[in-house]
mmCIF file of C-alpha atoms in Angstrom:
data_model
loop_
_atom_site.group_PDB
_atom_site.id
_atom_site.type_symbol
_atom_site.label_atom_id
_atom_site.label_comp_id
_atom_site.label_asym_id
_atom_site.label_seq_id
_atom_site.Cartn_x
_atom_site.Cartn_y
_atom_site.Cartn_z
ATOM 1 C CA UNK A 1 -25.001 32.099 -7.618
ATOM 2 C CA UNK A 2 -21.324 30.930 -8.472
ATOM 3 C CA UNK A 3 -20.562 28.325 -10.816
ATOM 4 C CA UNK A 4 -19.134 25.224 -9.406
ATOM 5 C CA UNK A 5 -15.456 24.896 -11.111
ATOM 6 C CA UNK A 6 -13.144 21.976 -11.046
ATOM 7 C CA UNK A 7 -9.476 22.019 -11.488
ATOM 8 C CA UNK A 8 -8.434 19.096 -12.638
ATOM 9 C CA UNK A 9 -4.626 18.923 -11.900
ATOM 10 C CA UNK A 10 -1.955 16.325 -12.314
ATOM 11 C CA UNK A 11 -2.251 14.521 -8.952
ATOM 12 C CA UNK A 12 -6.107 14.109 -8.781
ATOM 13 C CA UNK A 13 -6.674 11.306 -11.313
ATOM 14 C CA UNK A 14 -5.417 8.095 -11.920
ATOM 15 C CA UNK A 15 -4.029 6.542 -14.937
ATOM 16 C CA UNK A 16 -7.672 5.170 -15.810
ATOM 17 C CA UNK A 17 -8.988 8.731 -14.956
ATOM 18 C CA UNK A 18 -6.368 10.488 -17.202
ATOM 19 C CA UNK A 19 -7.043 7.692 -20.084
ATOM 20 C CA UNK A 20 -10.399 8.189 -19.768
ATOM 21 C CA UNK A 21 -10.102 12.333 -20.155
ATOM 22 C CA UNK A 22 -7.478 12.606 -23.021
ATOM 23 C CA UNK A 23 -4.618 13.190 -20.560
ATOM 24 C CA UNK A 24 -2.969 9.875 -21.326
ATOM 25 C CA UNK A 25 0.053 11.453 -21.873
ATOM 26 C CA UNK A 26 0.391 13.115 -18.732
ATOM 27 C CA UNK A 27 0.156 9.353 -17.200
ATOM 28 C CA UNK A 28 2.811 7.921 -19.921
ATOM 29 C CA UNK A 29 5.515 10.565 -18.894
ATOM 30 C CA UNK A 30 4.526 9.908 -14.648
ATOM 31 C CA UNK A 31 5.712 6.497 -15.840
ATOM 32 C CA UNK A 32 8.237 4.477 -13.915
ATOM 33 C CA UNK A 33 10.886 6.809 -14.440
ATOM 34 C CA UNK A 34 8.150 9.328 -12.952
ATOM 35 C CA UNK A 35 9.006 7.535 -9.416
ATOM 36 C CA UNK A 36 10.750 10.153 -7.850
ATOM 37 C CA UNK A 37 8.146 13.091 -9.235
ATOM 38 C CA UNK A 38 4.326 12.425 -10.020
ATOM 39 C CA UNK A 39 1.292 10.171 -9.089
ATOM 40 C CA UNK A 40 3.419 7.482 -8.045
ATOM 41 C CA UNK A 41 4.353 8.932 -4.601
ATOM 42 C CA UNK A 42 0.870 10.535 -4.189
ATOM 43 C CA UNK A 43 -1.178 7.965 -3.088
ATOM 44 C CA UNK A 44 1.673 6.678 -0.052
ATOM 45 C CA UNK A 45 1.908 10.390 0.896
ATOM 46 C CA UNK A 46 -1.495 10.827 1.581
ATOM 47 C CA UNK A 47 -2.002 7.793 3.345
ATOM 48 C CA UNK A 48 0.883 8.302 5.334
ATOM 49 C CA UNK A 49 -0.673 12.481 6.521
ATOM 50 C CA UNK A 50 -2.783 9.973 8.773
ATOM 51 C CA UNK A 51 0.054 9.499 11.039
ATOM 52 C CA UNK A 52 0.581 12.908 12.390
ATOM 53 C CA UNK A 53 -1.451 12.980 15.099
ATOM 54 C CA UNK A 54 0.180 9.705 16.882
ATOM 55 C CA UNK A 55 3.038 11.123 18.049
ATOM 56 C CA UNK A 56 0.963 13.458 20.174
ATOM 57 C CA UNK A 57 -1.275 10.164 21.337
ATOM 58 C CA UNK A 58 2.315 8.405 22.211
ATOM 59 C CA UNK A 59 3.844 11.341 23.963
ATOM 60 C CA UNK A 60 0.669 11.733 26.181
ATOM 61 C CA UNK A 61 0.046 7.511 26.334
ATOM 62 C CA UNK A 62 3.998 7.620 27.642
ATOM 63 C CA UNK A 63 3.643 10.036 30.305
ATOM 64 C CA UNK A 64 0.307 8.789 31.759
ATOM 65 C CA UNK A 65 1.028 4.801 31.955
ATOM 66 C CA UNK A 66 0.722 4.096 34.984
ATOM 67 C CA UNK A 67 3.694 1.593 35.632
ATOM 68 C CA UNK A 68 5.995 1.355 38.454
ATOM 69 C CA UNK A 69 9.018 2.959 35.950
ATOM 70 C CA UNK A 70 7.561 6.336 34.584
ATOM 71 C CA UNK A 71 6.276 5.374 30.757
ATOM 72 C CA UNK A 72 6.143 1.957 30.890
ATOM 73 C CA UNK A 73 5.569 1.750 27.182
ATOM 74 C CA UNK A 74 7.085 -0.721 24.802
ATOM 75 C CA UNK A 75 8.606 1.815 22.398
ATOM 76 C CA UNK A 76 10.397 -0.900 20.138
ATOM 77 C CA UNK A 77 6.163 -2.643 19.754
ATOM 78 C CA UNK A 78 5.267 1.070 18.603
ATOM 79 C CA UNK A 79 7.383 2.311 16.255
ATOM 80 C CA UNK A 80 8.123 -1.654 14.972
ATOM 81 C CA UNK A 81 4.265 -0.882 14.330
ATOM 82 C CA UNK A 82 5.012 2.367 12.422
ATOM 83 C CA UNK A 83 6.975 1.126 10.133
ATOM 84 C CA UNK A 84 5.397 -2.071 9.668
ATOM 85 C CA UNK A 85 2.353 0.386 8.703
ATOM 86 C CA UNK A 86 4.105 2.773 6.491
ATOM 87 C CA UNK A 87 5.859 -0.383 4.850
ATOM 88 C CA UNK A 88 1.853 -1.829 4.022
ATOM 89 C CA UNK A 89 0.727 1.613 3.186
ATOM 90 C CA UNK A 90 3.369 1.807 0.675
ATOM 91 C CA UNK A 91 2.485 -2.153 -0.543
ATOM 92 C CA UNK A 92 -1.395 -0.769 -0.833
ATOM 93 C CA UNK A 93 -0.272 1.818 -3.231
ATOM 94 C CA UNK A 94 1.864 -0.309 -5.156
ATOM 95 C CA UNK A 95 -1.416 -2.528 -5.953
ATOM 96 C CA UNK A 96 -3.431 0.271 -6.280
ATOM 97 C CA UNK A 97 -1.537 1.677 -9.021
ATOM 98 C CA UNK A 98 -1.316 -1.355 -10.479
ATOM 99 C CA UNK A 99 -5.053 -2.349 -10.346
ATOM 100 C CA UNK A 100 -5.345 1.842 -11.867
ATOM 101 C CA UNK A 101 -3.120 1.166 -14.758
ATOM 102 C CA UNK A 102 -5.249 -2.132 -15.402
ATOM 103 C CA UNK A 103 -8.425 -0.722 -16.113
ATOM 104 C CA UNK A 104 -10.224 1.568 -18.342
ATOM 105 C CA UNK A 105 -12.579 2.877 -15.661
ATOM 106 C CA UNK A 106 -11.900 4.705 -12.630
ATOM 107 C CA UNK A 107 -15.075 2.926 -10.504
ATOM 108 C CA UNK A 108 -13.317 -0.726 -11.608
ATOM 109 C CA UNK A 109 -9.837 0.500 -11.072
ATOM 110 C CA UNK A 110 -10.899 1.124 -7.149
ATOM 111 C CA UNK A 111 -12.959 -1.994 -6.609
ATOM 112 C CA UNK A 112 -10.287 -3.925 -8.587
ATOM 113 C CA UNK A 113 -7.667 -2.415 -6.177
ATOM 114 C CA UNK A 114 -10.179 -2.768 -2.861
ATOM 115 C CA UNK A 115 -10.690 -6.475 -3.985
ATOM 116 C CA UNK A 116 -6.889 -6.922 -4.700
ATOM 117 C CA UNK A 117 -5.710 -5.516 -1.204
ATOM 118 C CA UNK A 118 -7.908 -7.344 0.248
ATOM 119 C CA UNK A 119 -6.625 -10.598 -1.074
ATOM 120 C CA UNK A 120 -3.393 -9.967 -0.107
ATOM 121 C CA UNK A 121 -4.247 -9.136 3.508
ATOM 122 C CA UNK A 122 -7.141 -11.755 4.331
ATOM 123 C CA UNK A 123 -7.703 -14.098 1.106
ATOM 124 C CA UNK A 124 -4.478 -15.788 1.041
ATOM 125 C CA UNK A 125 -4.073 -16.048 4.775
ATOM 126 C CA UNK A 126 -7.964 -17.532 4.609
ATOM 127 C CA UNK A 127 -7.401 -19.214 2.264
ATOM 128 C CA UNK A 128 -4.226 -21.668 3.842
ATOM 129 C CA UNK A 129 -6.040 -21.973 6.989
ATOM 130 C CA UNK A 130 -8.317 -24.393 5.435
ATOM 131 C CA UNK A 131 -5.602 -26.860 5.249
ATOM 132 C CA UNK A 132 -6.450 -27.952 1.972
ATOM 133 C CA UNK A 133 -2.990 -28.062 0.392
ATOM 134 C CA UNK A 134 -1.063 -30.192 2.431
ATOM 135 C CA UNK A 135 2.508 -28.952 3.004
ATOM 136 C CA UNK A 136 1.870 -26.109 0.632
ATOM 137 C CA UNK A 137 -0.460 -24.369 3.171
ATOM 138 C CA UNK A 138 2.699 -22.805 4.832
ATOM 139 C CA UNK A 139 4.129 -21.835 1.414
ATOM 140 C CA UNK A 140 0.529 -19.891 0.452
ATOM 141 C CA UNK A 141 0.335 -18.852 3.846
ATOM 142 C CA UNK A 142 3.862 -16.943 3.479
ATOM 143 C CA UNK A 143 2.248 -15.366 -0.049
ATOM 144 C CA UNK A 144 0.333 -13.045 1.800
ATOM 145 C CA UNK A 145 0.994 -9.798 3.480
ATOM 146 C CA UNK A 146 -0.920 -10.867 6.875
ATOM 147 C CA UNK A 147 1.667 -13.375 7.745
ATOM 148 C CA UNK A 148 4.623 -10.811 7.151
ATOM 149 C CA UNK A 149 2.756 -7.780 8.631
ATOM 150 C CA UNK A 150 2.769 -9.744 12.013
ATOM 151 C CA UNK A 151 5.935 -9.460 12.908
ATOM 152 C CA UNK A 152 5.780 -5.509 12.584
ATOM 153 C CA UNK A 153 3.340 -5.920 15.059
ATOM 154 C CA UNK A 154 5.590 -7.614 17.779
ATOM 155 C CA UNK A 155 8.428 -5.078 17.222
ATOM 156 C CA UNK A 156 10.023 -7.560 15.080
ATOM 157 C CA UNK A 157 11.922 -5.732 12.037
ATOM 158 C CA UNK A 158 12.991 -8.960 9.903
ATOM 159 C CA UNK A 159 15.112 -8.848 6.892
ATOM 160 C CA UNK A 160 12.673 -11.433 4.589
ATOM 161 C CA UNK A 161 9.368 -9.436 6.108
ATOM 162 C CA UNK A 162 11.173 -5.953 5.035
ATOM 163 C CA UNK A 163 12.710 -7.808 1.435
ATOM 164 C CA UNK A 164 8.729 -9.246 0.862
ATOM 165 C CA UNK A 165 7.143 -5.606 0.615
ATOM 166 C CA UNK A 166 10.229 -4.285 -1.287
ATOM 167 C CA UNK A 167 9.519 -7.197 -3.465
ATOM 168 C CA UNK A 168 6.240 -6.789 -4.110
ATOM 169 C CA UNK A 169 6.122 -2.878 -4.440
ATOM 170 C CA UNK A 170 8.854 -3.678 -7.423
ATOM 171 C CA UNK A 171 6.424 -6.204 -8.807
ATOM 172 C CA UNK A 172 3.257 -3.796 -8.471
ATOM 173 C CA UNK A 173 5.505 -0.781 -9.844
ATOM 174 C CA UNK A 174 7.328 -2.772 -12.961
ATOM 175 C CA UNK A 175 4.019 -4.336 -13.755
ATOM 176 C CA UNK A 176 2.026 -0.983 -14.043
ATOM 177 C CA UNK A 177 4.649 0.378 -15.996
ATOM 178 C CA UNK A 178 4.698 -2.509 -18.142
ATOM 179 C CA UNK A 179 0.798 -2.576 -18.440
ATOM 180 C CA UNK A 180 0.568 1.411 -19.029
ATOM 181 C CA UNK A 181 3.645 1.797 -21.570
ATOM 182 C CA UNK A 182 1.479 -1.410 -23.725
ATOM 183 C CA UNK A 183 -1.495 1.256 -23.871
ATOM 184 C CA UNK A 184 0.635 3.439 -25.723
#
């Protein structure tokens, strides 16, 4: 009967994880400076493997439309999509990290970032449509990332959607750093 071993490298643990196992320092030097090597990229890579199979599903959706021009497809609608999707998988793991380098415990740093996420999606959104607020409805319903994901969706690559996630992966990223740099 073999024994069950596990490795337990650099990339499989969060900062919680790595606080929690005596690697702590291993998270301090993945710190923000850590952006272009370490766990930072990680999570946004992985999500982003999910996408290899769609240009097979395009290729095949563009040659079997059947439209009166060969591939009638609206390619600017897909790949607006794309990169509307790789733009929120890259705001997920912003707030991921963040809600990681925010708790002690691995289980709380995932529900933290689950419930997180999901405020930014749906909350917010939810939230304004109740129409409780007056004139500020439109300002909290431009807060969340629902309203700016949209546009992605259309094939619509604005400037202020594009600036918003770029904005609020900085946030997420400075605000880890700052929050795992005050553990040291």
């Amino acid at each position: 009967m073999a024994a069950d071993v596990h490795y337990s490298g650099p990339f499989d643990e969060n900062f919680c994880g790595r606080a929690a196992n005596g690697n702590i320092k291993l998270a301090f030097f993945t710190t923000f400076e850590g952006l272009r090597s370490g766990n930072r990229k990680i999570p946004f890579c992985m999500d982003c493997r999910c996408f290899m199979p769609d240009p097979v599903f395009d290729l095949s959706l563009y040659g079997v439309c059947a439209g009166v021009p060969a591939g009638n497809i609206d390619l600017g609608m897909t790949f607006g999509s794309y990169i509307g999707l790789i733009i929120l998988i890259a705001a997920f793991s912003a707030v991921g990290i963040l809600a990681s380098s925010l708790s002690q415990n691995q289980i709380m740093a995932y529900l933290l970032g689950v419930f997180m996420c999901f405020i930014m999606y749906f909350g917010i959104e939810q939230l304004a449509s109740y129409k409780l607020l007056g004139g500020a409805d439109f300002i909290l319903q431009n807060i969340g990332f629902y309203q700016h994901f949209l546009g992605f969706t259309r094939g619509l690559l604005d400037f202020k959607d594009v600036a918003y996630f770029i904005l609020v992966i900085g946030a997420s990223l400075v605000l880890s750093n700052h929050f795992i740099n005050k553990k040291k």
